[in-house]
Amino acid sequence: MPRKPLIGINTDYRAAQKGVPALSVVFSGYYDSLLQAGALPVVIPPYPEDKSLDDHLEQIVSTLDGIVLVGGGDLDPRRDGYVLHSSAKLLDERRETFDRHLIEKIAEHQLSVLGIGTGMQLLNVARGGTLFLHIPEDLPKALPHRDAMDPNHRHGLVVEKDSIMERVYGEHEVRVNSMHHMAVDDVAPGFLATGRCPDGVIEVIESIDDDWFAFGTQFHPESPSATALDIGIFREFVSGVVEQKRRQGVSLREAESPMLV
């Protein structure tokens, strides 16, 4: 009998402080959404950087059917040759180091991947793209993309035809949550921007390589501020994972269609 897809989820990392031991955390929306979409989520903590890390990642990536790269704080632009902006609230160094090794191993194996928020930004820079470091300065005419007083802040989303997002949302007017101050600037080679805010800020990228099912959303379909339609992103990802594995001769269980009520 075909098994359900195993989808890895990386985690955030909080260093020890004031008597509280270090811990890894992941918001339940990620794994609950994957479960609802018909997959089995597997949590991946940020392993330390040592001589065994490459072997560990090789085994993880070879075992899983796909990975979701979660959101979080800001990537450190100094790792990509840029100056640190004063607005940056950086990921913990251990998490970012692990995530950068992880995305390289994902790309090497062309493992199916969905990047969300920071995860999408990492996918883009790891494959040769760049980022705007602070939208209010880099794109002063842009709409607000973060409102510290409103966790449910939203804006429109314009999707390209024949894209993953069109399959998810159709041709209807779409509004998505928005909680970021960095954004994709140059899209990485091998990817296209297939969803934008009406002000032009890139909100979705997807791979144009038929052999690599990879895409990312700047908005957060796992968040409590997401709409009921946004679960379709996880369903589309899981379906794409199943199709990619089928091409490789691996039989996985298709997600069941949601009941209409």
Short mmCIF file of C-alpha atoms in Angstrom, two decimals:
data_model
loop_
_atom_site.label_atom_id
_atom_site.label_comp_id
_atom_site.label_asym_id
_atom_site.label_seq_id
_atom_site.Cartn_x
_atom_site.Cartn_y
_atom_site.Cartn_z
CA MET A 1 0.00 0.00 0.00
CA PRO A 2 1.42 3.46 -0.90
CA ARG A 3 2.64 5.42 2.10
CA LYS A 4 2.02 9.08 2.88
CA PRO A 5 4.74 11.57 1.88
CA LEU A 6 7.30 12.38 4.58
CA ILE A 7 7.85 16.14 4.66
CA GLY A 8 10.61 17.67 6.76
CA ILE A 9 10.20 20.98 8.58
CA ASN A 10 13.21 22.94 9.80
CA THR A 11 12.88 24.74 13.12
CA ASP A 12 13.74 28.03 14.74
CA TYR A 13 16.40 28.06 17.44
CA ARG A 14 16.50 30.00 20.70
CA ALA A 15 19.85 30.10 22.49
CA ALA A 16 19.99 29.61 26.25
CA GLN A 17 19.44 32.74 28.30
CA LYS A 18 18.64 33.72 31.90
CA GLY A 19 18.47 30.17 33.14
CA VAL A 20 16.28 28.96 30.25
CA PRO A 21 17.98 26.19 28.25
CA ALA A 22 18.35 26.43 24.49
CA LEU A 23 15.39 25.10 22.53
CA SER A 24 14.05 24.56 19.04
CA VAL A 25 10.52 25.70 18.17
CA VAL A 26 8.19 25.38 15.21
CA PHE A 27 4.73 26.88 14.90
CA SER A 28 1.98 24.27 14.82
CA GLY A 29 0.48 25.77 11.67
CA TYR A 30 3.24 24.21 9.58
CA TYR A 31 2.75 20.64 10.68
CA ASP A 32 -1.02 20.89 11.07
CA SER A 33 -1.29 22.21 7.50
CA LEU A 34 0.87 19.37 6.17
CA LEU A 35 -1.21 16.80 8.04
CA GLN A 36 -4.38 18.32 6.60
CA ALA A 37 -2.82 18.18 3.14
CA GLY A 38 -2.18 14.45 3.46
CA ALA A 39 1.51 14.34 4.44
CA LEU A 40 3.39 13.24 7.55
CA PRO A 41 5.56 16.09 8.91
CA VAL A 42 9.01 15.37 10.36
CA VAL A 43 10.67 18.04 12.49
CA ILE A 44 14.37 18.75 11.77
CA PRO A 45 16.27 20.62 14.51
CA PRO A 46 19.34 22.71 13.57
CA TYR A 47 22.25 20.31 13.96
CA PRO A 48 25.57 21.83 15.05
CA GLU A 49 28.14 22.57 12.37
CA ASP A 50 30.74 19.84 12.67
CA LYS A 51 32.47 17.24 10.52
CA SER A 52 29.39 14.97 10.61
CA LEU A 53 26.91 17.59 9.39
CA ASP A 54 27.19 16.79 5.69
CA ASP A 55 26.64 13.09 6.33
CA HIS A 56 23.66 13.85 8.55
CA LEU A 57 22.09 16.09 5.93
CA GLU A 58 22.74 13.53 3.22
CA GLN A 59 20.79 10.93 5.18
CA ILE A 60 17.95 13.33 6.01
CA VAL A 61 17.50 14.54 2.44
CA SER A 62 17.75 11.01 1.06
CA THR A 63 15.02 9.82 3.45
CA LEU A 64 12.47 12.60 3.06
CA ASP A 65 10.11 13.20 0.13
CA GLY A 66 10.09 16.98 0.53
CA ILE A 67 10.90 19.83 2.91
CA VAL A 68 9.16 22.99 4.09
CA LEU A 69 11.55 25.82 4.98
CA VAL A 70 9.82 27.88 7.64
CA GLY A 71 9.78 31.60 8.33
CA GLY A 72 11.44 33.47 11.17
CA GLY A 73 13.86 36.32 11.66
CA ASP A 74 16.06 37.98 9.04
CA LEU A 75 18.88 36.39 7.10
CA ASP A 76 22.24 38.01 7.82
CA PRO A 77 23.11 39.93 4.60
CA ARG A 78 26.80 39.91 5.53
CA ARG A 79 26.87 36.22 4.63
CA ASP A 80 26.03 37.23 1.06
CA GLY A 81 28.44 40.15 0.89
CA TYR A 82 26.12 42.99 1.92
CA VAL A 83 26.06 45.45 4.81
CA LEU A 84 23.87 44.72 7.82
CA HIS A 85 20.83 47.03 7.91
CA SER A 86 19.87 48.59 11.23
CA SER A 87 16.32 47.22 10.97
CA ALA A 88 17.46 43.59 10.80
CA LYS A 89 16.37 41.16 13.51
CA LEU A 90 18.61 38.26 12.70
CA LEU A 91 18.01 34.55 12.92
CA ASP A 92 20.09 32.81 15.54
CA GLU A 93 23.51 32.04 14.04
CA ARG A 94 23.14 28.30 14.64
CA ARG A 95 19.83 28.13 12.78
CA GLU A 96 21.01 30.20 9.83
CA THR A 97 24.21 28.20 9.47
CA PHE A 98 22.28 24.94 9.49
CA ASP A 99 19.60 26.23 7.11
CA ARG A 100 22.20 27.36 4.58
CA HIS A 101 23.81 23.93 4.61
CA LEU A 102 20.38 22.33 4.36
CA ILE A 103 19.27 24.32 1.31
CA GLU A 104 22.49 23.45 -0.50
CA LYS A 105 21.85 19.74 0.11
CA ILE A 106 18.19 20.16 -0.97
CA ALA A 107 19.30 21.78 -4.23
CA GLU A 108 22.00 19.16 -4.81
CA HIS A 109 19.38 16.39 -4.61
CA GLN A 110 16.62 18.51 -6.19
CA LEU A 111 14.37 17.56 -3.29
CA SER A 112 10.93 19.11 -3.48
CA VAL A 113 10.85 22.23 -1.32
CA LEU A 114 8.38 24.91 -0.23
CA GLY A 115 9.94 28.03 1.31
CA ILE A 116 7.76 30.31 3.41
CA GLY A 117 8.72 33.84 4.49
CA THR A 118 12.40 33.70 5.39
CA GLY A 119 12.40 30.23 3.84
CA MET A 120 11.54 31.71 0.44
CA GLN A 121 14.21 34.38 0.84
CA LEU A 122 16.78 31.70 1.69
CA LEU A 123 15.77 29.64 -1.34
CA ASN A 124 16.27 32.71 -3.52
CA VAL A 125 19.66 33.86 -2.20
CA ALA A 126 21.03 30.31 -2.02
CA ARG A 127 20.39 29.89 -5.74
CA GLY A 128 21.97 33.23 -6.70
CA GLY A 129 19.21 35.81 -6.15
CA THR A 130 19.32 38.97 -4.02
CA LEU A 131 17.14 40.71 -1.45
CA PHE A 132 15.89 44.18 -0.67
CA LEU A 133 17.05 44.69 2.91
CA HIS A 134 14.36 47.16 3.98
CA ILE A 135 11.31 47.83 1.82
CA PRO A 136 10.53 51.31 3.22
CA GLU A 137 13.98 52.52 2.11
CA ASP A 138 14.62 50.39 -0.98
CA LEU A 139 11.09 50.76 -2.35
CA PRO A 140 9.66 53.95 -0.80
CA LYS A 141 6.57 53.87 -3.05
CA ALA A 142 5.63 50.33 -1.98
CA LEU A 143 2.55 49.57 0.08
CA PRO A 144 3.07 48.76 3.77
CA HIS A 145 4.18 45.14 4.06
CA ARG A 146 4.32 45.00 7.83
CA ASP A 147 2.17 46.62 10.51
CA ALA A 148 3.48 46.15 14.04
CA MET A 149 0.02 47.02 15.40
CA ASP A 150 -1.90 44.62 13.17
CA PRO A 151 -0.81 40.96 12.99
CA ASN A 152 -3.59 40.40 10.43
CA HIS A 153 -2.27 43.01 7.98
CA ARG A 154 -3.07 42.03 4.38
CA HIS A 155 -2.56 43.20 0.82
CA GLY A 156 -3.54 42.01 -2.63
CA LEU A 157 -1.77 39.31 -4.60
CA VAL A 158 -1.56 39.33 -8.40
CA VAL A 159 -0.75 35.85 -9.74
CA GLU A 160 0.65 34.79 -13.09
CA LYS A 161 -1.35 32.55 -15.38
CA ASP A 162 -0.39 28.87 -15.51
CA SER A 163 1.40 29.17 -12.17
CA ILE A 164 1.15 27.22 -8.93
CA MET A 165 -0.66 30.14 -7.32
CA GLU A 166 -3.25 30.23 -10.11
CA ARG A 167 -3.92 26.55 -9.47
CA VAL A 168 -4.40 27.34 -5.79
CA TYR A 169 -6.46 30.53 -6.03
CA GLY A 170 -7.89 30.53 -9.53
CA GLU A 171 -8.62 33.85 -11.20
CA HIS A 172 -10.30 35.40 -8.18
CA GLU A 173 -9.02 38.50 -6.39
CA VAL A 174 -6.63 37.33 -3.69
CA ARG A 175 -5.53 38.95 -0.45
CA VAL A 176 -2.75 37.50 1.66
CA ASN A 177 -1.19 38.29 5.01
CA SER A 178 1.95 40.41 5.07
CA MET A 179 4.53 40.66 7.85
CA HIS A 180 7.93 41.34 6.29
CA HIS A 181 10.35 44.22 5.70
CA MET A 182 12.82 42.34 3.46
CA ALA A 183 11.83 41.04 0.04
CA VAL A 184 13.18 39.36 -3.07
CA ASP A 185 15.00 41.77 -5.41
CA ASP A 186 16.73 39.81 -8.20
CA VAL A 187 15.07 36.45 -8.70
CA ALA A 188 17.51 33.54 -8.69
CA PRO A 189 18.40 31.95 -12.03
CA GLY A 190 16.07 29.03 -12.72
CA PHE A 191 13.15 30.69 -10.92
CA LEU A 192 10.35 33.04 -11.91
CA ALA A 193 8.31 35.52 -9.88
CA THR A 194 4.74 34.24 -10.26
CA GLY A 195 2.99 36.32 -7.62
CA ARG A 196 3.36 39.97 -6.68
CA CYS A 197 1.75 42.55 -4.48
CA PRO A 198 0.02 45.22 -6.64
CA ASP A 199 2.98 47.52 -5.84
CA GLY A 200 5.31 45.07 -7.63
CA VAL A 201 6.94 43.49 -4.56
CA ILE A 202 7.59 39.80 -5.24
CA GLU A 203 5.50 37.46 -3.11
CA VAL A 204 5.93 34.11 -4.90
CA ILE A 205 8.78 32.43 -6.77
CA GLU A 206 8.78 29.02 -8.42
CA SER A 207 11.31 26.86 -10.20
CA ILE A 208 11.12 26.57 -13.98
CA ASP A 209 13.13 23.33 -13.90
CA ASP A 210 10.79 20.41 -14.61
CA ASP A 211 13.06 18.16 -12.54
CA TRP A 212 12.91 20.30 -9.40
CA PHE A 213 9.57 21.06 -7.75
CA ALA A 214 10.45 24.13 -5.73
CA PHE A 215 8.54 27.29 -4.89
CA GLY A 216 8.18 29.86 -2.15
CA THR A 217 5.70 32.32 -0.73
CA GLN A 218 6.61 35.50 1.09
CA PHE A 219 3.26 35.40 2.87
CA HIS A 220 2.39 32.78 5.49
CA PRO A 221 -0.29 30.23 4.56
CA GLU A 222 0.29 28.40 7.88
CA SER A 223 -0.45 31.45 10.04
CA PRO A 224 -3.64 32.04 12.06
CA SER A 225 -4.08 35.14 9.86
CA ALA A 226 -4.26 32.97 6.71
CA THR A 227 -7.56 32.36 4.93
CA ALA A 228 -9.29 29.04 4.37
CA LEU A 229 -8.05 29.11 0.76
CA ASP A 230 -4.40 29.16 1.82
CA ILE A 231 -4.37 25.48 2.82
CA GLY A 232 -4.44 24.92 -0.93
CA ILE A 233 -0.75 25.89 -1.02
CA PHE A 234 0.11 22.92 1.17
CA ARG A 235 -2.18 20.63 -0.84
CA GLU A 236 -0.50 21.79 -4.04
CA PHE A 237 2.91 21.17 -2.52
CA VAL A 238 2.04 17.67 -1.33
CA SER A 239 0.49 16.81 -4.70
CA GLY A 240 3.63 18.05 -6.44
CA VAL A 241 5.79 15.94 -4.13
CA VAL A 242 3.72 12.86 -4.98
CA GLU A 243 4.07 13.57 -8.69
CA GLN A 244 7.83 14.09 -8.48
CA LYS A 245 8.29 10.82 -6.60
CA ARG A 246 6.07 9.02 -9.13
CA ARG A 247 8.45 10.15 -11.88
CA GLN A 248 11.26 8.60 -9.85
CA GLY A 249 9.38 5.32 -9.56
CA VAL A 250 8.23 5.80 -5.95
CA SER A 251 4.55 5.32 -5.17
CA LEU A 252 3.12 7.68 -2.56
CA ARG A 253 -0.43 8.10 -1.37
CA GLU A 254 -2.34 10.97 -2.93
CA ALA A 255 -3.89 13.47 -0.57
CA GLU A 256 -7.63 12.98 -0.19
CA SER A 257 -9.80 15.68 -1.67
CA PRO A 258 -11.26 18.00 0.95
CA MET A 259 -14.92 17.52 1.73
CA LEU A 260 -17.17 20.27 0.47
CA VAL A 261 -19.49 21.72 3.08
#
